[in-house]
XYZ file of C-alpha atoms in Angstrom:
600
model
C 94.631 136.734 -73.875
C 93.364 140.103 -72.775
C 95.610 140.505 -69.755
C 98.585 138.841 -71.438
C 99.710 137.381 -68.141
C 103.176 135.868 -68.058
C 103.409 132.167 -67.102
C 105.859 129.369 -65.121
C 106.592 126.102 -62.523
C 108.557 126.030 -59.335
C 110.914 123.115 -59.605
C 113.947 122.209 -57.572
C 117.258 122.638 -59.328
C 117.887 118.919 -58.964
C 114.701 118.014 -60.830
C 115.631 120.001 -63.924
C 118.061 118.141 -66.123
C 120.237 120.312 -68.290
C 120.674 119.011 -71.778
C 123.668 120.444 -73.499
C 125.220 119.764 -76.834
C 128.377 121.706 -77.471
C 130.366 122.085 -80.605
C 133.764 120.451 -80.191
C 135.797 123.481 -79.222
C 138.111 123.967 -76.284
C 136.238 125.669 -73.452
C 137.337 129.255 -72.976
C 138.570 129.869 -69.437
C 136.281 132.889 -69.258
C 133.357 130.463 -69.547
C 134.363 128.078 -66.770
C 131.340 127.348 -64.519
C 129.045 129.288 -66.894
C 126.830 126.195 -67.129
C 126.206 126.348 -63.387
C 125.197 129.990 -63.613
C 122.834 129.356 -66.511
C 121.296 126.389 -64.712
C 120.559 128.705 -61.815
C 118.822 131.135 -64.194
C 116.788 128.235 -65.611
C 115.671 127.346 -62.087
C 115.069 130.822 -60.657
C 113.218 132.249 -63.668
C 111.127 129.093 -64.096
C 111.586 128.916 -67.833
C 111.016 125.704 -69.804
C 114.202 126.102 -71.800
C 116.634 128.293 -73.697
C 119.672 128.089 -75.967
C 122.822 130.205 -76.052
C 125.570 130.841 -78.584
C 128.613 133.101 -78.283
C 130.794 134.203 -81.173
C 134.163 135.905 -81.040
C 135.630 136.946 -84.349
C 135.101 134.098 -86.802
C 134.706 131.454 -84.102
C 131.779 130.074 -82.140
C 133.207 129.737 -78.635
C 130.075 128.458 -76.906
C 126.843 126.841 -78.091
C 124.456 125.012 -75.761
C 120.857 124.238 -74.973
C 119.306 124.168 -71.485
C 116.024 122.761 -70.221
C 113.274 121.530 -72.499
C 111.902 122.450 -75.896
C 108.902 120.227 -75.039
C 108.318 120.522 -71.311
C 105.550 117.910 -71.112
C 107.534 115.252 -72.975
C 110.873 116.334 -71.443
C 112.525 116.795 -74.837
C 115.767 118.738 -74.474
C 116.743 122.042 -76.037
C 119.760 121.771 -78.340
C 121.824 124.441 -80.124
C 119.842 123.527 -83.246
C 116.397 123.863 -81.657
C 114.178 126.326 -83.498
C 112.673 129.267 -81.605
C 110.617 132.195 -82.849
C 112.943 135.217 -82.639
C 110.179 137.865 -82.881
C 111.402 141.407 -83.445
C 115.010 140.272 -83.719
C 113.831 139.684 -87.302
C 113.764 143.442 -87.937
C 117.472 143.723 -88.697
C 117.016 141.094 -91.437
C 114.276 143.139 -93.097
C 116.370 146.312 -92.968
C 119.289 144.362 -94.429
C 117.193 143.522 -97.515
C 116.752 147.232 -98.161
C 120.481 147.762 -97.646
C 121.133 145.214 -100.395
C 118.594 146.888 -102.693
C 120.303 150.232 -102.150
C 123.694 148.665 -102.971
C 122.201 147.456 -106.257
C 120.846 150.920 -107.033
C 117.203 149.808 -106.801
C 116.241 152.221 -104.043
C 117.550 154.998 -101.847
C 117.025 154.778 -98.107
C 116.328 158.508 -98.236
C 113.793 158.120 -101.046
C 110.092 158.735 -100.481
C 108.337 155.605 -99.172
C 105.201 156.166 -101.277
C 107.299 156.269 -104.449
C 108.261 152.627 -103.866
C 104.774 151.619 -102.697
C 102.272 153.567 -104.858
C 99.294 152.106 -102.958
C 100.649 153.292 -99.604
C 98.779 156.227 -98.117
C 99.217 157.943 -94.780
C 96.512 160.086 -93.209
C 97.669 163.312 -94.894
C 99.649 164.478 -97.912
C 102.419 165.955 -95.779
C 103.263 162.467 -94.516
C 102.797 160.967 -97.998
C 105.288 163.434 -99.449
C 107.899 163.509 -96.688
C 108.208 160.085 -95.043
C 111.306 158.291 -96.331
C 112.348 154.654 -96.265
C 114.873 155.550 -93.552
C 112.055 157.005 -91.448
C 110.292 153.631 -91.630
C 113.493 151.869 -90.560
C 114.099 154.089 -87.540
C 110.627 154.402 -85.958
C 110.400 158.168 -86.492
C 107.305 158.645 -88.673
C 105.303 160.371 -85.923
C 103.014 157.344 -85.551
C 102.805 155.665 -82.164
C 102.316 151.932 -81.636
C 99.197 150.415 -83.127
C 100.042 146.854 -82.109
C 96.576 145.821 -80.957
C 95.386 146.739 -84.429
C 97.288 143.841 -85.995
C 97.731 141.598 -82.956
C 94.073 141.346 -81.968
C 92.747 141.764 -85.513
C 95.255 139.584 -87.302
C 95.237 138.776 -91.015
C 97.818 137.151 -93.321
C 96.926 139.710 -96.017
C 99.635 142.380 -96.112
C 97.718 144.660 -98.459
C 94.820 144.630 -96.004
C 97.151 145.536 -93.139
C 98.720 148.346 -95.175
C 95.277 149.861 -95.869
C 94.829 150.437 -92.124
C 97.748 152.870 -92.070
C 95.831 155.667 -93.842
C 93.562 155.949 -90.791
C 96.400 156.200 -88.233
C 96.834 159.667 -86.784
C 100.324 160.855 -85.811
C 100.697 162.107 -82.261
C 103.938 164.008 -82.947
C 105.593 165.513 -85.998
C 107.805 163.610 -88.421
C 111.250 162.838 -86.896
C 110.322 164.543 -83.611
C 110.184 161.418 -81.479
C 111.179 157.750 -81.620
C 108.061 155.574 -81.411
C 108.163 151.830 -82.046
C 105.820 150.820 -84.860
C 105.668 147.321 -86.367
C 103.592 148.532 -89.329
C 106.578 150.471 -90.631
C 108.575 147.235 -90.851
C 105.700 145.593 -92.685
C 106.049 148.394 -95.247
C 109.777 147.748 -95.635
C 109.093 144.104 -96.439
C 106.445 145.149 -98.953
C 108.865 147.599 -100.589
C 111.328 144.738 -101.079
C 108.511 142.632 -102.525
C 107.477 145.383 -104.921
C 111.008 145.980 -106.213
C 112.095 142.343 -106.522
C 108.808 140.739 -107.555
C 109.427 138.121 -104.864
C 107.855 137.659 -101.452
C 109.623 138.903 -98.351
C 110.017 135.262 -97.334
C 111.766 134.381 -100.611
C 114.056 137.406 -100.331
C 115.074 136.539 -96.775
C 115.896 132.981 -97.757
C 117.746 133.773 -100.996
C 119.641 136.895 -99.938
C 120.414 136.056 -96.291
C 119.656 132.519 -95.111
C 121.381 130.716 -97.997
C 124.542 132.914 -98.162
C 124.885 132.672 -94.368
C 124.356 128.873 -94.330
C 121.393 129.355 -91.996
C 119.994 126.004 -93.061
C 117.740 125.536 -90.037
C 116.013 128.920 -90.274
C 112.603 129.678 -91.782
C 109.900 132.355 -91.831
C 106.791 130.233 -91.290
C 105.356 129.091 -87.985
C 103.815 126.170 -89.860
C 107.202 125.058 -91.224
C 108.600 125.375 -87.719
C 105.929 123.101 -86.261
C 106.862 120.355 -88.730
C 110.506 120.390 -87.616
C 111.669 117.532 -85.380
C 113.779 119.905 -83.243
C 111.438 122.850 -82.733
C 110.479 124.374 -79.414
C 106.927 124.569 -78.163
C 105.740 127.957 -76.825
C 105.171 128.540 -73.101
C 104.258 131.243 -70.640
C 104.205 131.528 -66.847
C 100.895 131.186 -65.034
C 100.445 132.458 -61.477
C 104.217 133.063 -61.257
C 104.834 129.342 -60.873
C 103.267 127.145 -63.562
C 104.893 126.586 -66.938
C 101.899 126.675 -69.226
C 101.718 125.751 -72.912
C 100.259 128.400 -75.242
C 99.398 128.376 -78.940
C 101.809 129.325 -81.682
C 100.959 132.755 -83.085
C 100.828 133.112 -86.860
C 102.472 136.456 -87.556
C 102.773 135.845 -91.303
C 100.892 139.012 -92.314
C 103.197 141.169 -90.222
C 106.093 138.833 -91.071
C 108.727 141.475 -91.969
C 108.401 142.818 -88.426
C 109.012 139.506 -86.680
C 108.278 136.074 -88.172
C 111.749 134.500 -88.421
C 112.342 131.202 -86.613
C 115.927 130.180 -86.021
C 118.419 128.336 -83.834
C 121.373 129.753 -81.912
C 123.765 127.906 -84.210
C 122.242 129.624 -87.250
C 122.043 133.008 -85.534
C 125.739 132.702 -84.707
C 126.435 132.974 -88.461
C 124.336 136.145 -88.609
C 126.314 137.680 -85.729
C 129.679 136.688 -87.214
C 128.743 138.593 -90.348
C 127.970 141.742 -88.348
C 131.182 141.634 -86.313
C 133.246 141.022 -89.468
C 131.911 144.084 -91.279
C 129.477 142.294 -93.586
C 131.233 139.091 -94.648
C 130.848 135.444 -93.683
C 133.295 132.643 -94.463
C 135.122 134.982 -96.825
C 132.014 135.938 -98.790
C 130.619 139.475 -98.786
C 126.984 139.408 -97.654
C 126.166 143.017 -96.738
C 128.052 146.150 -97.815
C 130.353 147.477 -95.098
C 128.829 150.921 -95.725
C 125.414 149.556 -94.808
C 126.800 147.775 -91.707
C 128.211 151.092 -90.521
C 124.872 152.875 -90.980
C 122.786 150.122 -89.426
C 124.963 149.858 -86.317
C 125.198 153.630 -85.838
C 122.726 155.973 -84.173
C 120.057 157.197 -86.616
C 117.453 158.327 -84.069
C 117.582 159.005 -80.344
C 115.260 156.655 -78.450
C 115.386 158.514 -75.148
C 117.715 160.573 -72.980
C 119.514 157.426 -71.948
C 120.919 158.739 -68.675
C 122.534 156.165 -66.360
C 120.110 154.654 -63.856
C 120.854 151.979 -61.249
C 124.040 151.079 -63.133
C 126.149 154.158 -63.805
C 128.125 152.481 -66.600
C 125.058 151.597 -68.706
C 123.603 154.517 -70.617
C 122.608 156.040 -73.970
C 119.686 154.783 -76.058
C 119.575 155.185 -79.823
C 118.228 153.286 -82.809
C 120.104 152.342 -85.943
C 118.535 150.382 -88.795
C 116.740 147.536 -87.069
C 119.118 147.686 -84.078
C 119.160 149.388 -80.662
C 122.434 151.015 -79.664
C 123.768 151.764 -76.192
C 126.890 151.990 -74.085
C 127.255 148.868 -71.963
C 129.814 149.248 -69.196
C 132.324 150.999 -71.417
C 131.600 148.958 -74.553
C 129.606 149.861 -77.664
C 126.606 147.518 -77.798
C 124.193 146.801 -80.657
C 121.152 144.699 -79.790
C 117.552 143.856 -80.556
C 115.162 141.788 -78.503
C 112.181 139.813 -79.662
C 108.871 138.768 -78.115
C 105.956 136.848 -79.566
C 103.539 134.395 -77.929
C 105.603 131.768 -76.096
C 109.042 133.066 -77.085
C 111.608 135.716 -76.126
C 114.969 136.495 -77.673
C 118.028 138.694 -77.444
C 120.505 139.116 -80.296
C 123.473 141.411 -79.636
C 126.988 142.199 -80.730
C 129.843 144.427 -79.633
C 131.550 145.721 -82.805
C 134.790 146.882 -81.180
C 135.162 143.602 -79.313
C 134.100 141.305 -82.196
C 131.732 139.649 -79.713
C 128.267 138.277 -80.526
C 125.710 136.795 -78.115
C 122.360 135.202 -78.946
C 119.884 133.843 -76.388
C 116.594 132.255 -77.485
C 113.957 131.088 -75.001
C 110.532 129.478 -75.129
C 108.842 131.761 -72.610
C 106.643 134.813 -73.256
C 108.032 138.191 -72.179
C 110.903 136.504 -70.408
C 113.753 138.339 -68.636
C 115.996 135.323 -69.323
C 117.585 136.490 -72.625
C 118.659 139.808 -71.099
C 119.908 138.180 -67.881
C 122.039 135.678 -69.775
C 123.288 138.131 -72.399
C 124.511 140.576 -69.741
C 126.015 137.784 -67.645
C 128.017 136.513 -70.615
C 129.108 140.004 -71.702
C 130.518 140.688 -68.238
C 132.589 137.496 -68.402
C 133.876 137.774 -71.959
C 134.666 141.485 -71.666
C 136.321 140.902 -68.253
C 134.142 143.441 -66.472
C 133.490 143.320 -62.728
C 130.444 140.991 -62.875
C 126.947 141.935 -61.789
C 124.641 139.186 -60.542
C 121.912 139.872 -63.091
C 119.901 136.852 -62.029
C 119.788 137.999 -58.406
C 118.744 141.480 -59.522
C 115.837 139.995 -61.466
C 114.790 137.948 -58.433
C 114.615 141.154 -56.391
C 112.558 142.852 -59.102
C 110.117 139.949 -59.105
C 109.657 140.188 -55.350
C 109.069 143.946 -55.544
C 106.589 143.488 -58.423
C 104.735 140.792 -56.469
C 104.359 143.037 -53.439
C 103.116 145.874 -55.634
C 100.647 143.541 -57.365
C 99.309 142.290 -54.031
C 98.882 145.884 -52.905
C 97.013 146.724 -56.092
C 94.738 143.704 -55.667
C 93.649 144.950 -52.287
C 93.140 148.495 -53.522
C 89.586 149.578 -54.166
C 88.626 149.537 -57.845
C 87.127 152.676 -59.304
C 83.758 151.024 -59.550
C 80.389 152.659 -58.974
C 78.275 150.077 -57.228
C 74.569 149.356 -57.639
C 74.368 150.510 -61.256
C 72.919 148.686 -64.245
C 73.266 148.835 -68.057
C 71.138 151.462 -69.812
C 69.717 149.005 -72.373
C 68.310 145.522 -72.566
C 70.971 142.910 -73.216
C 69.960 142.299 -76.855
C 70.454 146.000 -77.673
C 74.242 145.535 -77.381
C 74.277 142.569 -79.757
C 75.797 143.139 -83.187
C 79.009 143.946 -84.986
C 81.297 146.874 -84.248
C 84.048 147.965 -86.597
C 87.004 150.302 -86.817
C 89.059 150.861 -90.016
C 92.390 150.697 -88.166
C 91.555 147.398 -86.540
C 88.637 145.225 -87.636
C 85.341 143.836 -86.421
C 84.217 143.006 -82.886
C 81.220 140.721 -82.517
C 79.051 140.994 -79.422
C 76.475 138.273 -78.747
C 74.466 137.070 -75.800
C 73.522 133.831 -74.095
C 70.609 134.396 -71.783
C 71.301 137.582 -69.856
C 75.087 137.429 -70.386
C 77.122 139.215 -73.038
C 80.115 137.709 -74.832
C 82.477 138.952 -77.520
C 84.662 137.519 -80.262
C 87.337 139.381 -82.183
C 90.410 137.952 -83.846
C 91.461 134.930 -81.823
C 90.000 136.375 -78.639
C 86.862 135.090 -76.949
C 85.752 136.933 -73.815
C 82.930 137.126 -71.315
C 81.674 140.679 -70.738
C 81.109 141.045 -67.010
C 79.142 144.129 -66.052
C 81.318 146.639 -64.182
C 79.144 149.747 -63.936
C 76.699 151.607 -66.185
C 77.565 150.618 -69.800
C 81.103 149.480 -68.952
C 81.974 145.760 -68.994
C 85.125 143.869 -68.023
C 86.527 141.558 -70.722
C 87.242 138.251 -68.966
C 89.238 135.636 -70.909
C 87.617 132.331 -71.849
C 90.033 129.425 -72.306
C 89.796 126.563 -74.796
C 87.713 124.525 -72.373
C 85.203 127.346 -72.012
C 86.328 128.297 -68.505
C 85.962 132.001 -67.710
C 88.822 133.761 -65.914
C 87.591 134.940 -62.512
C 90.312 137.572 -62.003
C 89.571 141.271 -62.339
C 90.329 142.619 -65.825
C 91.505 146.130 -66.628
C 90.542 145.607 -70.274
C 87.043 147.067 -70.572
C 84.348 147.602 -73.183
C 82.615 150.981 -72.855
C 79.366 151.126 -74.847
C 77.843 154.455 -75.911
C 74.572 155.537 -77.506
C 73.427 158.367 -79.763
C 70.779 161.048 -79.467
C 68.197 158.515 -80.601
C 68.954 156.382 -77.539
C 70.256 153.470 -79.620
C 73.672 151.876 -79.144
C 76.122 153.749 -81.391
C 79.399 151.975 -80.649
C 81.929 150.855 -78.088
C 85.356 151.968 -76.970
C 88.258 149.715 -75.967
C 91.825 150.587 -74.882
C 94.387 149.980 -77.620
C 98.063 150.901 -77.200
C 97.330 153.570 -74.607
C 94.487 155.071 -76.613
C 90.697 154.748 -76.393
C 89.583 153.470 -79.794
C 85.972 153.726 -80.963
C 84.240 150.927 -82.868
C 81.035 151.870 -84.697
C 77.934 149.738 -84.238
C 76.894 148.052 -87.468
C 73.340 146.683 -87.503
C 72.969 143.393 -89.316
C 72.382 143.877 -93.041
C 68.936 143.035 -94.377
C 68.482 141.183 -97.669
C 65.971 142.899 -99.947
C 64.637 141.753 -103.310
C 64.960 143.935 -106.423
C 61.200 144.439 -106.356
C 61.404 145.907 -102.850
C 64.475 148.002 -103.696
C 62.678 149.524 -106.693
C 60.333 151.305 -104.266
C 63.180 153.655 -103.260
C 64.556 154.396 -106.739
C 63.884 157.896 -108.078
C 64.840 161.577 -107.924
C 64.493 163.669 -104.769
C 64.764 167.427 -104.231
C 66.745 168.430 -101.132
C 67.185 172.185 -100.637
C 67.267 172.806 -104.370
C 69.690 169.929 -105.001
C 68.626 166.947 -107.084
C 69.484 163.627 -105.418
C 69.318 160.569 -107.653
C 68.724 157.143 -106.122
C 69.393 154.170 -108.365
C 70.287 150.494 -108.288
C 73.729 149.143 -109.179
C 73.082 145.437 -109.285
C 71.514 144.752 -105.884
C 73.082 147.817 -104.236
C 71.100 150.997 -103.645
C 73.167 154.068 -104.553
C 72.545 157.756 -103.728
C 74.106 160.223 -106.188
C 74.773 163.724 -104.864
C 75.998 166.403 -107.339
C 79.641 167.345 -106.758
C 80.211 164.362 -104.492
C 80.857 160.658 -104.910
C 78.036 158.164 -105.482
C 77.252 156.656 -102.075
C 76.691 152.905 -101.952
C 74.443 151.764 -99.114
C 73.469 148.683 -97.132
C 69.909 147.974 -96.014
C 69.549 147.701 -92.229
C 65.758 147.499 -91.942
C 62.835 149.895 -91.370
C 63.365 151.521 -94.819
C 66.812 152.608 -93.648
C 70.139 152.238 -95.432
C 73.534 152.969 -93.942
C 76.000 154.835 -96.171
C 78.929 152.447 -96.347
C 81.857 154.851 -96.444
C 80.535 157.382 -93.897
C 80.388 156.494 -90.227
C 77.106 157.535 -88.589
C 75.367 158.465 -91.864
C 72.100 156.787 -92.832
C 69.468 157.238 -95.525
C 65.851 156.714 -94.407
C 62.851 156.633 -96.728
C 59.204 157.447 -95.999
C 56.698 155.332 -97.931
C 53.090 155.998 -98.946
C 51.105 153.324 -100.779
C 54.230 151.161 -100.867
C 56.346 153.790 -102.648
C 58.952 156.181 -101.261
C 57.757 159.795 -101.183
C 60.733 161.284 -99.330
C 64.207 160.513 -98.093
C 66.067 161.841 -95.070
C 69.850 162.018 -94.713
C 70.453 161.238 -91.032
C 73.857 162.650 -90.142
C 75.775 163.454 -86.934
C 75.151 167.174 -87.611
C 71.411 166.805 -88.158
C 68.674 165.342 -90.371
C 68.059 166.668 -93.923
C 64.857 165.763 -95.759
C 64.204 165.695 -99.480
C 60.936 164.943 -101.301
C 60.430 162.852 -104.409
C 60.422 164.883 -107.617
C 57.031 164.780 -109.324
């Protein structure tokens, strides 16, 4: 949904039953009364459920489920319950490349485009200099383009990769750490190209099977078929636990589509704390483990904030690295619709902690992970749950203040065009197509899985209000706005929406017009434009304009003897007819109109 609000239900502690299934191990004295603490987190954070596993050395010392995997049917979470782990999948994808390097099939410092010949960035400097390691460490110079794949989703990885050549860097290569899911898509595709197998097959064969992660999978559809899988939830109005849809992230899978249980993830963590082996079998090279869990790129300054013993922020290979209260910590979180995760380990302490929850953007994994670390590492404990409660209260007060603040709205204005002038398709090569349609005097839009009502805000700016499955329009103010613009001819030229902190322009595409070959023949011929001979011919049912020294431009008919040039935004070809035959053509371009006459 456009505002991506977080969602939950106030329940008394008594009314929430805790369902726990523990492996038959003697309870560590450091974990005495931990269940009570975690029950309090379940209650205070209003989460449907979560599961926790703790590893120390080659042992699992704690493994339990709390709350419900199916809140409506009151089905309990178990240590084997499947959750989507989101971006905690990234370390798995990097590990595949580590294995390929061990086998001599690639170098992490090799050029990315050499392993993916169809990959193109926006300029040759990036094509020639970006390495595989740069992809793994978020240092390509490209900022986040998450709305590009999240709102305009596709399972086709090649299609997603083609969007990258339009992405403009905002800093130089290796100048700044900037999270970018597309770069992890590329890593998965590199593994596919080298092995001839899908990323999903590689993950299963090279990691899941050797690690005995028998419950884990990479498909949201396989997860839904499982008898012990969690449903996804979010928190509505800070109090109501609300069911949401599963999100199919298969196209961007290498960046975050693994589904797993805490029992399975415990095996993954045991491998990392043992230097790359599990149950006596070598899984990852120790040399790769050392690289992946070491700083490769500085995330930020990482100065201590409210807690003076928590500082430093770096990125390894699919892992975030920091100093946690005097201990070296390696961690990665994960968030996708209805799920949040935290997977962490402390190499020097041989400690691993995994927390998986069925709540969007939840603070629960971090709260629990820190709470457990304090206990196991015998650090003076911080009440992380109480801290989060204070943050929620402060955020609520700030939100209430913002709601009462005057919006920057200019009253008593109206749109510049009639409602049907805005109707059509708008596209952007980095993202996809936005459809705008109208019912009566109201405008609506569809793009990806989104369906919104466009409420007039001022001038040609409209708020995007969510429409739920029942067709009910959200009445709350929306900061997500469509800003329509028009050209010198007074016609709608496109719209701008906010995407990842940037204003992104979508070009208006008039509906294509079907023309018969007989009609198209009227435009075929040779035209003289400033001494240059322009040839117009038919290729099948496509009208093509051939310009010497340039490519042949395929066009699409849009009516009124006008054809848009497909590969050039804002460029049209308009013909003038006399006695039902074209006598001239005009190239209508952003920099002016250029007319040519038919050669006699």
